PDB file of C-alpha atoms in Angstrom:
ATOM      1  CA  UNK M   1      23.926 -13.592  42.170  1.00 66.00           C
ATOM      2  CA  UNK M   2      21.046 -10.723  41.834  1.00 64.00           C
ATOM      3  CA  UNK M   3      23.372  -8.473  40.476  1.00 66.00           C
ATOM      4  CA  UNK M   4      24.309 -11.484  37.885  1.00 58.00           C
ATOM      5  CA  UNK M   5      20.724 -12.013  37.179  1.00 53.00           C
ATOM      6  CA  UNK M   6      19.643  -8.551  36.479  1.00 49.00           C
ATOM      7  CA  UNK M   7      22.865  -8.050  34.013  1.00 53.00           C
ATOM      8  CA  UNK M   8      21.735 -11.059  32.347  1.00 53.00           C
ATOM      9  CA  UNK M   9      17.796  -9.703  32.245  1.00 52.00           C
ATOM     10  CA  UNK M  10      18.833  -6.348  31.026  1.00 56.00           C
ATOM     11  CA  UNK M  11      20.847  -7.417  28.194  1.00 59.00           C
ATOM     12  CA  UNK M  12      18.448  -9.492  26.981  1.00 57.00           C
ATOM     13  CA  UNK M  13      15.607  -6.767  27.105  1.00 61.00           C
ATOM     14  CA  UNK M  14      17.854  -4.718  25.412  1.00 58.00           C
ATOM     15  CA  UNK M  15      18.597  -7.288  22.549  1.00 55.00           C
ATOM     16  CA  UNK M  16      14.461  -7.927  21.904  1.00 57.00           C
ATOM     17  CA  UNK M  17      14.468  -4.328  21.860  1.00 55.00           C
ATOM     18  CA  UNK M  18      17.083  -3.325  18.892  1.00 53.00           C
ATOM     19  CA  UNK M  19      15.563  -6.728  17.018  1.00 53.00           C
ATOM     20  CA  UNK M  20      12.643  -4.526  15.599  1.00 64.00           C
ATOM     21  CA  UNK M  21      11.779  -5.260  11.887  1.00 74.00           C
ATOM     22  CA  UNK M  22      13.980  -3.373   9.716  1.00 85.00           C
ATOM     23  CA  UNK M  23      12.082  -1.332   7.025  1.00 87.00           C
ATOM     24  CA  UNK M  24      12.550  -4.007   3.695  1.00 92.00           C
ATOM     25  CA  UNK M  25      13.493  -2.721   0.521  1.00 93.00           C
ATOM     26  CA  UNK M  26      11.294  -5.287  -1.541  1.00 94.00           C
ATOM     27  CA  UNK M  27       8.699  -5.506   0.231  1.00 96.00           C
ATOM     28  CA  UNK M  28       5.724  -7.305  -2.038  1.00 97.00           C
ATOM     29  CA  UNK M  29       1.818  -6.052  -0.967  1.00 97.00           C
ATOM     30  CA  UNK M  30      -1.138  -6.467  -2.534  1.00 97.00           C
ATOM     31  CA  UNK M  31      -4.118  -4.199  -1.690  1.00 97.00           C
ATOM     32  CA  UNK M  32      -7.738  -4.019  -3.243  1.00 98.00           C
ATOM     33  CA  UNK M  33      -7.986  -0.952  -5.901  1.00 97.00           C
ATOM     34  CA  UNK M  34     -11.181  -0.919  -7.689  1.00 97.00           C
ATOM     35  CA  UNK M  35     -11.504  -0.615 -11.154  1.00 96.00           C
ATOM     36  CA  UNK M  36     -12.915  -1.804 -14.886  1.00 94.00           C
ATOM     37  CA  UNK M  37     -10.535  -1.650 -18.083  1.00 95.00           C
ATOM     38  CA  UNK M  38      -7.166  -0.926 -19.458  1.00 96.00           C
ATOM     39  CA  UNK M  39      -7.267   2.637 -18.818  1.00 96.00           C
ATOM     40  CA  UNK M  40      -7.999   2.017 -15.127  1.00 97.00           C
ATOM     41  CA  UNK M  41      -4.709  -0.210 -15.259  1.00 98.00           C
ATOM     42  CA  UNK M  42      -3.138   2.614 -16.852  1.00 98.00           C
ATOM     43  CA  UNK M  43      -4.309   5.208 -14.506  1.00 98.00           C
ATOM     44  CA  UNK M  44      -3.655   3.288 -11.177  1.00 98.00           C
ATOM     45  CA  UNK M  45      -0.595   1.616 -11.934  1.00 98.00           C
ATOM     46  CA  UNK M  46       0.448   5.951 -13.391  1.00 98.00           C
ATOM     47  CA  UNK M  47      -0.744   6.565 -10.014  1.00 98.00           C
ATOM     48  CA  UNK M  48       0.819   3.915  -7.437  1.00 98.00           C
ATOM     49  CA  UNK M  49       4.669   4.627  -9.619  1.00 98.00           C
ATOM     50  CA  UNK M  50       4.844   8.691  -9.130  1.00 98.00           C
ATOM     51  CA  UNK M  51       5.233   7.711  -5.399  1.00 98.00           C
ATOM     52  CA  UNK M  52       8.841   7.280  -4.572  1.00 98.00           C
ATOM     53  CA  UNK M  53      10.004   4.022  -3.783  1.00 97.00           C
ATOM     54  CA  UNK M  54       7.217   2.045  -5.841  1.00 98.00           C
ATOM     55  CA  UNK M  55       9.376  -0.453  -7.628  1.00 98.00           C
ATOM     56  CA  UNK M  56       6.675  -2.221  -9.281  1.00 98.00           C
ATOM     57  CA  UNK M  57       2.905  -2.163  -9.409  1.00 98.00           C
ATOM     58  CA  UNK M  58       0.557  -4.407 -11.484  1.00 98.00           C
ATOM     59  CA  UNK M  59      -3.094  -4.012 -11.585  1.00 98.00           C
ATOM     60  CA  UNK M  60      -5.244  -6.845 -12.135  1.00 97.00           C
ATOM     61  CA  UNK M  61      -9.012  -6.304 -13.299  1.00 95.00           C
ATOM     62  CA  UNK M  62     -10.203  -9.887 -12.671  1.00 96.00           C
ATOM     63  CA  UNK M  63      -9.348  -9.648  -9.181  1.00 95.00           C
ATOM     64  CA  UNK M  64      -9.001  -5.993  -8.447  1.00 96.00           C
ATOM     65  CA  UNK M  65      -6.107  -6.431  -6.975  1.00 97.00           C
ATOM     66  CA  UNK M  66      -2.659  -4.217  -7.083  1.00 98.00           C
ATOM     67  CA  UNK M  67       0.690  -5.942  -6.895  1.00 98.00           C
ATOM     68  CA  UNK M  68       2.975  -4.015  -5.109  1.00 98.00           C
ATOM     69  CA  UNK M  69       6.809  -3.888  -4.678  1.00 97.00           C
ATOM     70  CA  UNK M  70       8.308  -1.275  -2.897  1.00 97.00           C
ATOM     71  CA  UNK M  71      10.684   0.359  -0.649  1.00 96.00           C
ATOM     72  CA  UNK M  72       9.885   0.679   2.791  1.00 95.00           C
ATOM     73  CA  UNK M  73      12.621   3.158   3.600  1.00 95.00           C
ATOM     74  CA  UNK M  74      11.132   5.685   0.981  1.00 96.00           C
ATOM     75  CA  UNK M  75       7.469   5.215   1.014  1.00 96.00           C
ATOM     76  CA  UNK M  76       4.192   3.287   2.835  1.00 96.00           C
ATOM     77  CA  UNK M  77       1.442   1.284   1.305  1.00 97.00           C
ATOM     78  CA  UNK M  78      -1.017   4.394   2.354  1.00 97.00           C
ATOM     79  CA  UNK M  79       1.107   6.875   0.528  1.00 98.00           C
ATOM     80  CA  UNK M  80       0.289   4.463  -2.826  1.00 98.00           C
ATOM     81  CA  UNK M  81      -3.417   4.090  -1.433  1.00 98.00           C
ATOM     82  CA  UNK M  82      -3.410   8.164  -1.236  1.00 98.00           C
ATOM     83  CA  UNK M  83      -2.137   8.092  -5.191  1.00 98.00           C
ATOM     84  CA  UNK M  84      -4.485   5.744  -6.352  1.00 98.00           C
ATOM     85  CA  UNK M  85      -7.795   7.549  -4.531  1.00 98.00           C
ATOM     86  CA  UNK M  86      -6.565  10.694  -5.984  1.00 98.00           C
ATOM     87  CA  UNK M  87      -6.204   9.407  -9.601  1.00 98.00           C
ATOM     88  CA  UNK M  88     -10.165   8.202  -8.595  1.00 97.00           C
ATOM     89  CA  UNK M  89      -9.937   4.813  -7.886  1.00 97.00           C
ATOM     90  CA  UNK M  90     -11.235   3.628  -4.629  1.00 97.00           C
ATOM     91  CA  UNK M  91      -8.695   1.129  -2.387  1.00 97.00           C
ATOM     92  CA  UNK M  92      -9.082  -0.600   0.314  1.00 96.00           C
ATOM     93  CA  UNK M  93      -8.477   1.630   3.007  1.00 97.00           C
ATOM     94  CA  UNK M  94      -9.039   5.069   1.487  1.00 97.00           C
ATOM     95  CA  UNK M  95     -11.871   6.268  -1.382  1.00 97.00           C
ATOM     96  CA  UNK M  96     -11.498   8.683  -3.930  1.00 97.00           C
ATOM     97  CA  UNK M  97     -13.523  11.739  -3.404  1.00 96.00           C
ATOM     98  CA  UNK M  98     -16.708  12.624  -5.514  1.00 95.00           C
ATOM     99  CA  UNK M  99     -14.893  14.925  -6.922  1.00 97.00           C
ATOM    100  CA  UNK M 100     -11.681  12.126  -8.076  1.00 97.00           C
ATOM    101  CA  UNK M 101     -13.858   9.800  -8.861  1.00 96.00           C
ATOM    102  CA  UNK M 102     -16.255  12.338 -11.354  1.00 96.00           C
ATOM    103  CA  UNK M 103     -13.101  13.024 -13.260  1.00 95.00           C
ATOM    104  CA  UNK M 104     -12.429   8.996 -14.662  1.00 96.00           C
ATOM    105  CA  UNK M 105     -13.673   8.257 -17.818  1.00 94.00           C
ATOM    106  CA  UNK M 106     -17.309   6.797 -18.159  1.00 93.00           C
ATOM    107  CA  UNK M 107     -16.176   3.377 -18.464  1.00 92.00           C
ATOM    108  CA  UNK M 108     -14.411   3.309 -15.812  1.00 93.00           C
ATOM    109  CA  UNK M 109     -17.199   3.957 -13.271  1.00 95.00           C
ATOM    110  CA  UNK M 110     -16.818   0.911 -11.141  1.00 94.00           C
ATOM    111  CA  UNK M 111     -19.561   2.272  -8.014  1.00 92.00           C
ATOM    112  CA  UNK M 112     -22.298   0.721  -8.445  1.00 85.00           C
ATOM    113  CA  UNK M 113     -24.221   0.774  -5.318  1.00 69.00           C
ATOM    114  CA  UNK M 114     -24.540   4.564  -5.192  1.00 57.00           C
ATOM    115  CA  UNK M 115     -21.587   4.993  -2.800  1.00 53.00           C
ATOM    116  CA  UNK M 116     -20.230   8.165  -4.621  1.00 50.00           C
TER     117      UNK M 116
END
């Protein structure tokens, strides 16, 4: 009866354990870029698509906000994040450096609180 027990145990251990959450091919994120006008779309959404496996990406200036759809097995949400602070455009978990962020056009200085 132990032996039947510990069969039973084991194979279901072993089940939760190959049930991990496959990588998704579609996955749909939104993360916080910030930003002012057109050209910012241009540049971020320019940015977020040269990574591999971004599907689609659609800026939004009223809410600073970046639709994502991408493919998990190809690329992460920070590789996009890495893009976009490169291009100069602060997200929400990385910030472009001084040196990105001197490079955007004058219009499109968004920091306002002397956070350069």
């Amino acid at each position: 009866m132990k032996k039947l027990v510990l069969v039973v145990l084991f194979t279901f251990i072993g089940l939760n354990m190959n049930a991990k959450e496959k990588p998704n091919k579609n996955k749909k994120v939104e993360i916080e870029v910030n930003g002012n006008c057109d050209m910012c779309k241009k540049r971020i959404e320019k940015a977020a698509y040269s990574v591999k496996g971004v599907k689609s990406a659609t800026w939004h200036a009223d809410h600073q906000d970046l639709h994502l759809i991408l493919d998990e097995t190809k690329c992460k949400v920070i590789d996009v994040e890495t893009a976009i602070a490169k291009a100069g455009h602060d997200t929400q978990d990385i910030k472009a450096t001084d040196a990105q962020y001197a490079k955007i056009h004058g219009c499109c200085k968004y920091r306002t609180d002397g956070n350069h």
